[in-house]
Amino acid sequence: MAARKIFMKVNQHYKPEYQTVTSIIEENSRKTVLKQGTKQHLENMIWGYHEVSKYFPNVKFCDAKLRKDGIEFSYIQGKTLTELYYEAVERNDKIEFLKLIHKHLFFLETISENIDYFQPSQEFQKYFGVCEDYDWKKIKALKQCAFDCTSNNLILNENQVYYVDYEYCFSFPVPVSLYKFHCIQSLYCNNPEIERFIPFSEVAKELELDIELSILEKWKQYFISELEDSNSSEKLKWNYLKKTIDYQFTYEKIQKLFYLEKGISWYEENTPIWKAYIQRLEKQIQTQDEGLKWYQENVPIWKDYIDKLETQIQSQTKELEDYYENNKNQTKENEIQEKKLNWYIQQEQEQEKYITTLQNQIKELEINNTKQKIKNEESIQNLKQIVEDLRKQLFQIENSKLYKLGTKLHIIGWTKNNYDNSEK
């Protein structure tokens, strides 16, 4: 997927040396932020990323990489601190709002090595104007300062708070009070309606400032005049809007109107794509017109077909009603049959139990018969043996009798013969 710009912001109301073009680029579902401007301005941002970031441990400076056409930043997803402030305002929750003020002050904290006492310098006077007579030796200052750490430039997600768009990083001493005043008061400057919710004078008490508000306000106005081109058309338009709009809309919402105007250049770059898309739409419209014409010609046929369908539907509806009525009767019959079936199932279960009992009895009988058969066979064998033994005894007895009888007869016959012979 080719890279394309999905968002563009141009601060044309700034002087040329401070003007930047910020674009969100999407390529292969990955988003990055490209900031373009003068070489010196971009180099100052890269210096801030590598050097000033070391002095502010409670925020993470968004990753930056210098390219030929500008600086590429990581795209950070999350809520700005401004959004959290406004959520508290919408809930009318002053306690939460003041908690966010202290959280904001925590993000602004620097390491102790970066704290010194303020000494006015030419660089300071360039951005903030001439310093009045004051006991500056008692005023604490930052040696290195990430000056524009406002709620718009702080993005919070679940695990980290990111500092984005850090265009104004200073290497000359800046009073801590001015730093805190600018970062917190910018919320009120861009969204004046918050003053009605909770006055800035009440918030200022939480900042522990060691410089009078009038001096801080004068320095900030000078800083804005140093950046902005008061004769630019964008500045004139904004000044007009500030006098006429209802401040129920935030400054961020109004800025979106300017961003839309800057999107015209992106549209012009993509005009060929849109023209091809329009041609495809025209072809689709032509095809749909032809289909509409065919539909109109066939309306009578469709009406006749619809009438027939309605007749069929009425007939089917009557059949369906009859079916439902029959179904009710069938349901009652089914209930009766179901009761019978339940009774039969119960009887069948009882019969199965009875059959199981009989089968177990039969098995026991078979086992007993088998055992009895074995016993009978043993008895028969014993009887056979007894009979056999009796037969043997009887045979012996008979043999014994015959033997004795023969002997007797032999004796008798011998005697008789002898007698006969004697007679002879």
CSV table of N, CA and C in Angstrom, one decimal, residues 293-393:
chain,number,residue,atom,x,y,z
A,293,LYS,N,-35.0,1.0,-15.7
A,293,LYS,CA,-35.9,1.0,-16.9
A,293,LYS,C,-36.5,-0.4,-17.2
A,294,TRP,N,-35.6,-1.4,-17.1
A,294,TRP,CA,-36.1,-2.8,-17.3
A,294,TRP,C,-37.2,-3.1,-16.2
A,295,TYR,N,-37.0,-2.7,-15.0
A,295,TYR,CA,-37.9,-2.9,-13.9
A,295,TYR,C,-39.2,-2.3,-14.2
A,296,GLN,N,-39.2,-1.0,-14.6
A,296,GLN,CA,-40.4,-0.3,-14.9
A,296,GLN,C,-41.2,-1.0,-16.0
A,297,GLU,N,-40.5,-1.5,-17.1
A,297,GLU,CA,-41.2,-2.2,-18.1
A,297,GLU,C,-41.9,-3.5,-17.7
A,298,ASN,N,-41.3,-4.1,-16.7
A,298,ASN,CA,-41.8,-5.4,-16.2
A,298,ASN,C,-42.7,-5.3,-15.0
A,299,VAL,N,-43.1,-4.0,-14.6
A,299,VAL,CA,-43.9,-3.9,-13.4
A,299,VAL,C,-45.3,-4.6,-13.6
A,300,PRO,N,-46.0,-4.5,-14.7
A,300,PRO,CA,-47.3,-5.2,-14.8
A,300,PRO,C,-47.1,-6.7,-14.6
A,301,ILE,N,-46.1,-7.3,-15.2
A,301,ILE,CA,-45.8,-8.7,-15.0
A,301,ILE,C,-45.6,-9.0,-13.5
A,302,TRP,N,-44.8,-8.2,-12.9
A,302,TRP,CA,-44.5,-8.4,-11.4
A,302,TRP,C,-45.8,-8.3,-10.6
A,303,LYS,N,-46.6,-7.3,-11.0
A,303,LYS,CA,-47.9,-7.1,-10.2
A,303,LYS,C,-48.8,-8.3,-10.3
A,304,ASP,N,-48.9,-8.9,-11.5
A,304,ASP,CA,-49.7,-10.1,-11.7
A,304,ASP,C,-49.1,-11.2,-10.9
A,305,TYR,N,-47.8,-11.3,-10.9
A,305,TYR,CA,-47.1,-12.4,-10.2
A,305,TYR,C,-47.3,-12.2,-8.7
A,306,ILE,N,-47.3,-11.0,-8.2
A,306,ILE,CA,-47.5,-10.7,-6.8
A,306,ILE,C,-48.9,-11.1,-6.4
A,307,ASP,N,-49.9,-10.8,-7.3
A,307,ASP,CA,-51.3,-11.1,-6.9
A,307,ASP,C,-51.4,-12.6,-6.8
A,308,LYS,N,-50.8,-13.4,-7.7
A,308,LYS,CA,-50.9,-14.8,-7.6
A,308,LYS,C,-50.2,-15.3,-6.3
A,309,LEU,N,-49.1,-14.7,-6.0
A,309,LEU,CA,-48.4,-15.1,-4.8
A,309,LEU,C,-49.3,-14.8,-3.6
A,310,GLU,N,-50.0,-13.6,-3.5
A,310,GLU,CA,-50.8,-13.3,-2.4
A,310,GLU,C,-52.0,-14.3,-2.3
A,311,THR,N,-52.5,-14.8,-3.4
A,311,THR,CA,-53.6,-15.8,-3.4
A,311,THR,C,-53.0,-17.1,-2.8
A,312,GLN,N,-51.9,-17.5,-3.3
A,312,GLN,CA,-51.2,-18.7,-2.8
A,312,GLN,C,-51.0,-18.5,-1.3
A,313,ILE,N,-50.5,-17.4,-0.9
A,313,ILE,CA,-50.2,-17.2,0.5
A,313,ILE,C,-51.5,-17.3,1.4
A,314,GLN,N,-52.6,-16.7,0.9
A,314,GLN,CA,-53.8,-16.8,1.7
A,314,GLN,C,-54.3,-18.3,1.8
A,315,SER,N,-54.1,-19.0,0.7
A,315,SER,CA,-54.5,-20.5,0.7
A,315,SER,C,-53.6,-21.2,1.7
A,316,GLN,N,-52.3,-20.9,1.6
A,316,GLN,CA,-51.4,-21.6,2.5
A,316,GLN,C,-51.6,-21.2,3.9
A,317,THR,N,-52.0,-20.0,4.1
A,317,THR,CA,-52.3,-19.5,5.5
A,317,THR,C,-53.5,-20.3,6.1
A,318,LYS,N,-54.5,-20.6,5.2
A,318,LYS,CA,-55.7,-21.4,5.7
A,318,LYS,C,-55.2,-22.8,6.0
A,319,GLU,N,-54.4,-23.4,5.1
A,319,GLU,CA,-53.9,-24.7,5.3
A,319,GLU,C,-53.1,-24.8,6.6
A,320,LEU,N,-52.3,-23.7,6.8
A,320,LEU,CA,-51.5,-23.7,8.0
A,320,LEU,C,-52.3,-23.6,9.2
A,321,GLU,N,-53.4,-22.8,9.2
A,321,GLU,CA,-54.3,-22.8,10.3
A,321,GLU,C,-54.9,-24.1,10.6
A,322,ASP,N,-55.4,-24.8,9.5
A,322,ASP,CA,-56.0,-26.1,9.7
A,322,ASP,C,-54.9,-27.1,10.3
A,323,TYR,N,-53.7,-26.9,9.8
A,323,TYR,CA,-52.7,-27.8,10.2
A,323,TYR,C,-52.4,-27.6,11.7
A,324,TYR,N,-52.4,-26.3,12.1
A,324,TYR,CA,-52.2,-26.0,13.5
A,324,TYR,C,-53.3,-26.6,14.4
A,325,GLU,N,-54.6,-26.6,13.9
A,325,GLU,CA,-55.7,-27.1,14.6
A,325,GLU,C,-55.6,-28.6,14.8
A,326,ASN,N,-55.2,-29.3,13.6
A,326,ASN,CA,-55.0,-30.7,13.6
A,326,ASN,C,-53.9,-31.1,14.5
A,327,ASN,N,-52.9,-30.2,14.5
A,327,ASN,CA,-51.7,-30.4,15.3
A,327,ASN,C,-52.0,-30.4,16.8
A,328,LYS,N,-52.9,-29.5,17.2
A,328,LYS,CA,-53.4,-29.5,18.6
A,328,LYS,C,-54.0,-30.8,19.0
A,329,ASN,N,-54.9,-31.3,18.1
A,329,ASN,CA,-55.6,-32.6,18.4
A,329,ASN,C,-54.5,-33.7,18.4
A,330,GLN,N,-53.6,-33.7,17.5
A,330,GLN,CA,-52.6,-34.7,17.4
A,330,GLN,C,-51.7,-34.6,18.7
A,331,THR,N,-51.5,-33.4,19.1
A,331,THR,CA,-50.7,-33.2,20.4
A,331,THR,C,-51.4,-33.9,21.5
A,332,LYS,N,-52.7,-33.8,21.7
A,332,LYS,CA,-53.4,-34.5,22.7
A,332,LYS,C,-53.3,-36.0,22.6
A,333,GLU,N,-53.5,-36.5,21.4
A,333,GLU,CA,-53.3,-37.9,21.1
A,333,GLU,C,-51.9,-38.4,21.5
A,334,ASN,N,-51.0,-37.5,21.1
A,334,ASN,CA,-49.6,-37.9,21.4
A,334,ASN,C,-49.3,-38.0,22.9
A,335,GLU,N,-50.0,-37.0,23.6
A,335,GLU,CA,-49.8,-37.1,25.1
A,335,GLU,C,-50.4,-38.4,25.6
A,336,ILE,N,-51.5,-38.8,25.1
A,336,ILE,CA,-52.1,-40.1,25.6
A,336,ILE,C,-51.2,-41.3,25.2
A,337,GLN,N,-50.7,-41.3,24.0
A,337,GLN,CA,-49.8,-42.3,23.5
A,337,GLN,C,-48.5,-42.3,24.3
A,338,GLU,N,-48.1,-41.1,24.7
A,338,GLU,CA,-46.9,-41.0,25.5
A,338,GLU,C,-47.0,-41.6,26.9
A,339,LYS,N,-48.2,-41.3,27.4
A,339,LYS,CA,-48.5,-41.9,28.7
A,339,LYS,C,-48.5,-43.5,28.6
A,340,LYS,N,-49.2,-43.9,27.6
A,340,LYS,CA,-49.2,-45.4,27.3
A,340,LYS,C,-47.8,-45.9,27.2
A,341,LEU,N,-47.0,-45.2,26.4
A,341,LEU,CA,-45.6,-45.6,26.1
A,341,LEU,C,-44.8,-45.6,27.4
A,342,ASN,N,-45.1,-44.6,28.3
A,342,ASN,CA,-44.3,-44.6,29.5
A,342,ASN,C,-44.7,-45.8,30.4
A,343,TRP,N,-46.1,-46.1,30.4
A,343,TRP,CA,-46.5,-47.2,31.2
A,343,TRP,C,-45.9,-48.5,30.6
A,344,TYR,N,-45.9,-48.6,29.3
A,344,TYR,CA,-45.3,-49.8,28.6
A,344,TYR,C,-43.8,-49.9,28.9
A,345,ILE,N,-43.2,-48.8,28.9
A,345,ILE,CA,-41.7,-48.8,29.2
A,345,ILE,C,-41.5,-49.3,30.6
A,346,GLN,N,-42.3,-48.8,31.5
A,346,GLN,CA,-42.2,-49.2,32.9
A,346,GLN,C,-42.4,-50.7,33.1
A,347,GLN,N,-43.5,-51.2,32.4
A,347,GLN,CA,-43.9,-52.6,32.4
A,347,GLN,C,-42.7,-53.4,31.8
A,348,GLU,N,-42.2,-52.9,30.7
A,348,GLU,CA,-41.1,-53.6,30.0
A,348,GLU,C,-39.9,-53.7,30.9
A,349,GLN,N,-39.6,-52.6,31.7
A,349,GLN,CA,-38.5,-52.7,32.6
A,349,GLN,C,-38.7,-53.7,33.6
A,350,GLU,N,-40.0,-53.8,34.2
A,350,GLU,CA,-40.3,-54.8,35.1
A,350,GLU,C,-40.1,-56.2,34.5
A,351,GLN,N,-40.6,-56.4,33.3
A,351,GLN,CA,-40.5,-57.7,32.6
A,351,GLN,C,-39.0,-58.0,32.4
A,352,GLU,N,-38.3,-57.0,32.0
A,352,GLU,CA,-36.8,-57.3,31.8
A,352,GLU,C,-36.2,-57.8,33.1
A,353,LYS,N,-36.6,-57.1,34.2
A,353,LYS,CA,-36.1,-57.6,35.5
A,353,LYS,C,-36.5,-59.0,35.8
A,354,TYR,N,-37.8,-59.3,35.5
A,354,TYR,CA,-38.3,-60.7,35.8
A,354,TYR,C,-37.6,-61.7,34.9
A,355,ILE,N,-37.4,-61.3,33.6
A,355,ILE,CA,-36.7,-62.2,32.7
A,355,ILE,C,-35.3,-62.5,33.2
A,356,THR,N,-34.6,-61.4,33.6
A,356,THR,CA,-33.3,-61.5,34.1
A,356,THR,C,-33.2,-62.5,35.3
A,357,THR,N,-34.2,-62.3,36.2
A,357,THR,CA,-34.3,-63.2,37.3
A,357,THR,C,-34.4,-64.7,36.9
A,358,LEU,N,-35.4,-64.9,35.9
A,358,LEU,CA,-35.6,-66.3,35.4
A,358,LEU,C,-34.3,-66.8,34.8
A,359,GLN,N,-33.7,-66.0,34.0
A,359,GLN,CA,-32.4,-66.4,33.4
A,359,GLN,C,-31.4,-66.8,34.4
A,360,ASN,N,-31.3,-66.0,35.4
A,360,ASN,CA,-30.4,-66.4,36.5
A,360,ASN,C,-30.8,-67.7,37.2
A,361,GLN,N,-32.1,-67.9,37.4
A,361,GLN,CA,-32.5,-69.2,38.0
A,361,GLN,C,-32.2,-70.3,37.0
A,362,ILE,N,-32.5,-70.1,35.7
A,362,ILE,CA,-32.2,-71.2,34.8
A,362,ILE,C,-30.7,-71.6,34.8
A,363,LYS,N,-29.9,-70.5,34.8
A,363,LYS,CA,-28.5,-70.8,34.9
A,363,LYS,C,-28.1,-71.6,36.1
A,364,GLU,N,-28.7,-71.2,37.3
A,364,GLU,CA,-28.5,-72.0,38.5
A,364,GLU,C,-28.9,-73.4,38.4
A,365,LEU,N,-30.1,-73.6,37.7
A,365,LEU,CA,-30.7,-75.0,37.5
A,365,LEU,C,-29.7,-75.8,36.6
A,366,GLU,N,-29.3,-75.1,35.6
A,366,GLU,CA,-28.4,-75.8,34.6
A,366,GLU,C,-27.1,-76.3,35.4
A,367,ILE,N,-26.6,-75.3,36.2
A,367,ILE,CA,-25.4,-75.7,36.9
A,367,ILE,C,-25.7,-76.8,37.9
A,368,ASN,N,-26.9,-76.8,38.6
A,368,ASN,CA,-27.2,-77.8,39.5
A,368,ASN,C,-27.5,-79.2,38.8
A,369,ASN,N,-28.1,-79.1,37.6
A,369,ASN,CA,-28.4,-80.3,36.8
A,369,ASN,C,-27.1,-80.9,36.3
A,370,THR,N,-26.2,-80.0,36.0
A,370,THR,CA,-24.9,-80.5,35.5
A,370,THR,C,-24.2,-81.2,36.7
A,371,LYS,N,-24.2,-80.6,37.8
A,371,LYS,CA,-23.6,-81.2,39.0
A,371,LYS,C,-24.3,-82.5,39.3
A,372,GLN,N,-25.7,-82.6,39.3
A,372,GLN,CA,-26.5,-83.8,39.6
A,372,GLN,C,-26.2,-84.9,38.6
A,373,LYS,N,-26.1,-84.5,37.3
A,373,LYS,CA,-25.8,-85.4,36.3
A,373,LYS,C,-24.4,-86.1,36.5
A,374,ILE,N,-23.5,-85.3,36.9
A,374,ILE,CA,-22.2,-85.9,37.3
A,374,ILE,C,-22.3,-86.9,38.4
A,375,LYS,N,-23.1,-86.4,39.4
A,375,LYS,CA,-23.3,-87.3,40.6
A,375,LYS,C,-24.0,-88.6,40.1
A,376,ASN,N,-25.0,-88.5,39.3
A,376,ASN,CA,-25.8,-89.7,38.8
A,376,ASN,C,-24.9,-90.6,38.0
A,377,GLU,N,-24.0,-90.0,37.2
A,377,GLU,CA,-23.1,-90.9,36.4
A,377,GLU,C,-22.2,-91.6,37.4
A,378,GLU,N,-21.7,-90.9,38.4
A,378,GLU,CA,-20.9,-91.6,39.4
A,378,GLU,C,-21.6,-92.7,40.1
A,379,SER,N,-22.9,-92.4,40.4
A,379,SER,CA,-23.7,-93.5,41.1
A,379,SER,C,-24.0,-94.7,40.1
A,380,ILE,N,-24.2,-94.4,38.9
A,380,ILE,CA,-24.5,-95.5,37.9
A,380,ILE,C,-23.2,-96.3,37.8
A,381,GLN,N,-22.1,-95.6,37.7
A,381,GLN,CA,-20.8,-96.4,37.6
A,381,GLN,C,-20.6,-97.2,38.8
A,382,ASN,N,-21.0,-96.7,40.0
A,382,ASN,CA,-20.8,-97.5,41.2
A,382,ASN,C,-21.8,-98.6,41.2
A,383,LEU,N,-23.0,-98.4,40.7
A,383,LEU,CA,-24.0,-99.5,40.6
A,383,LEU,C,-23.5,-100.6,39.6
A,384,LYS,N,-23.0,-100.1,38.5
A,384,LYS,CA,-22.5,-101.0,37.5
A,384,LYS,C,-21.4,-101.9,38.1
A,385,GLN,N,-20.5,-101.2,38.9
A,385,GLN,CA,-19.4,-101.9,39.5
A,385,GLN,C,-19.9,-102.9,40.5
A,386,ILE,N,-21.0,-102.5,41.3
A,386,ILE,CA,-21.6,-103.4,42.2
A,386,ILE,C,-22.2,-104.6,41.5
A,387,VAL,N,-22.9,-104.3,40.4
A,387,VAL,CA,-23.6,-105.4,39.7
A,387,VAL,C,-22.5,-106.4,39.1
A,388,GLU,N,-21.4,-105.7,38.6
A,388,GLU,CA,-20.4,-106.5,38.0
A,388,GLU,C,-19.7,-107.4,39.1
A,389,ASP,N,-19.6,-106.8,40.3
A,389,ASP,CA,-19.0,-107.6,41.4
A,389,ASP,C,-19.9,-108.7,41.8
A,390,LEU,N,-21.3,-108.4,41.8
A,390,LEU,CA,-22.3,-109.4,42.2
A,390,LEU,C,-22.3,-110.5,41.1
A,391,ARG,N,-22.2,-110.1,39.9
A,391,ARG,CA,-22.1,-111.2,38.8
A,391,ARG,C,-20.9,-112.1,39.0
A,392,LYS,N,-19.8,-111.4,39.3
A,392,LYS,CA,-18.6,-112.3,39.5
A,392,LYS,C,-18.8,-113.2,40.6
A,393,GLN,N,-19.4,-112.7,41.7
A,393,GLN,CA,-19.7,-113.6,42.9
A,393,GLN,C,-20.6,-114.7,42.5
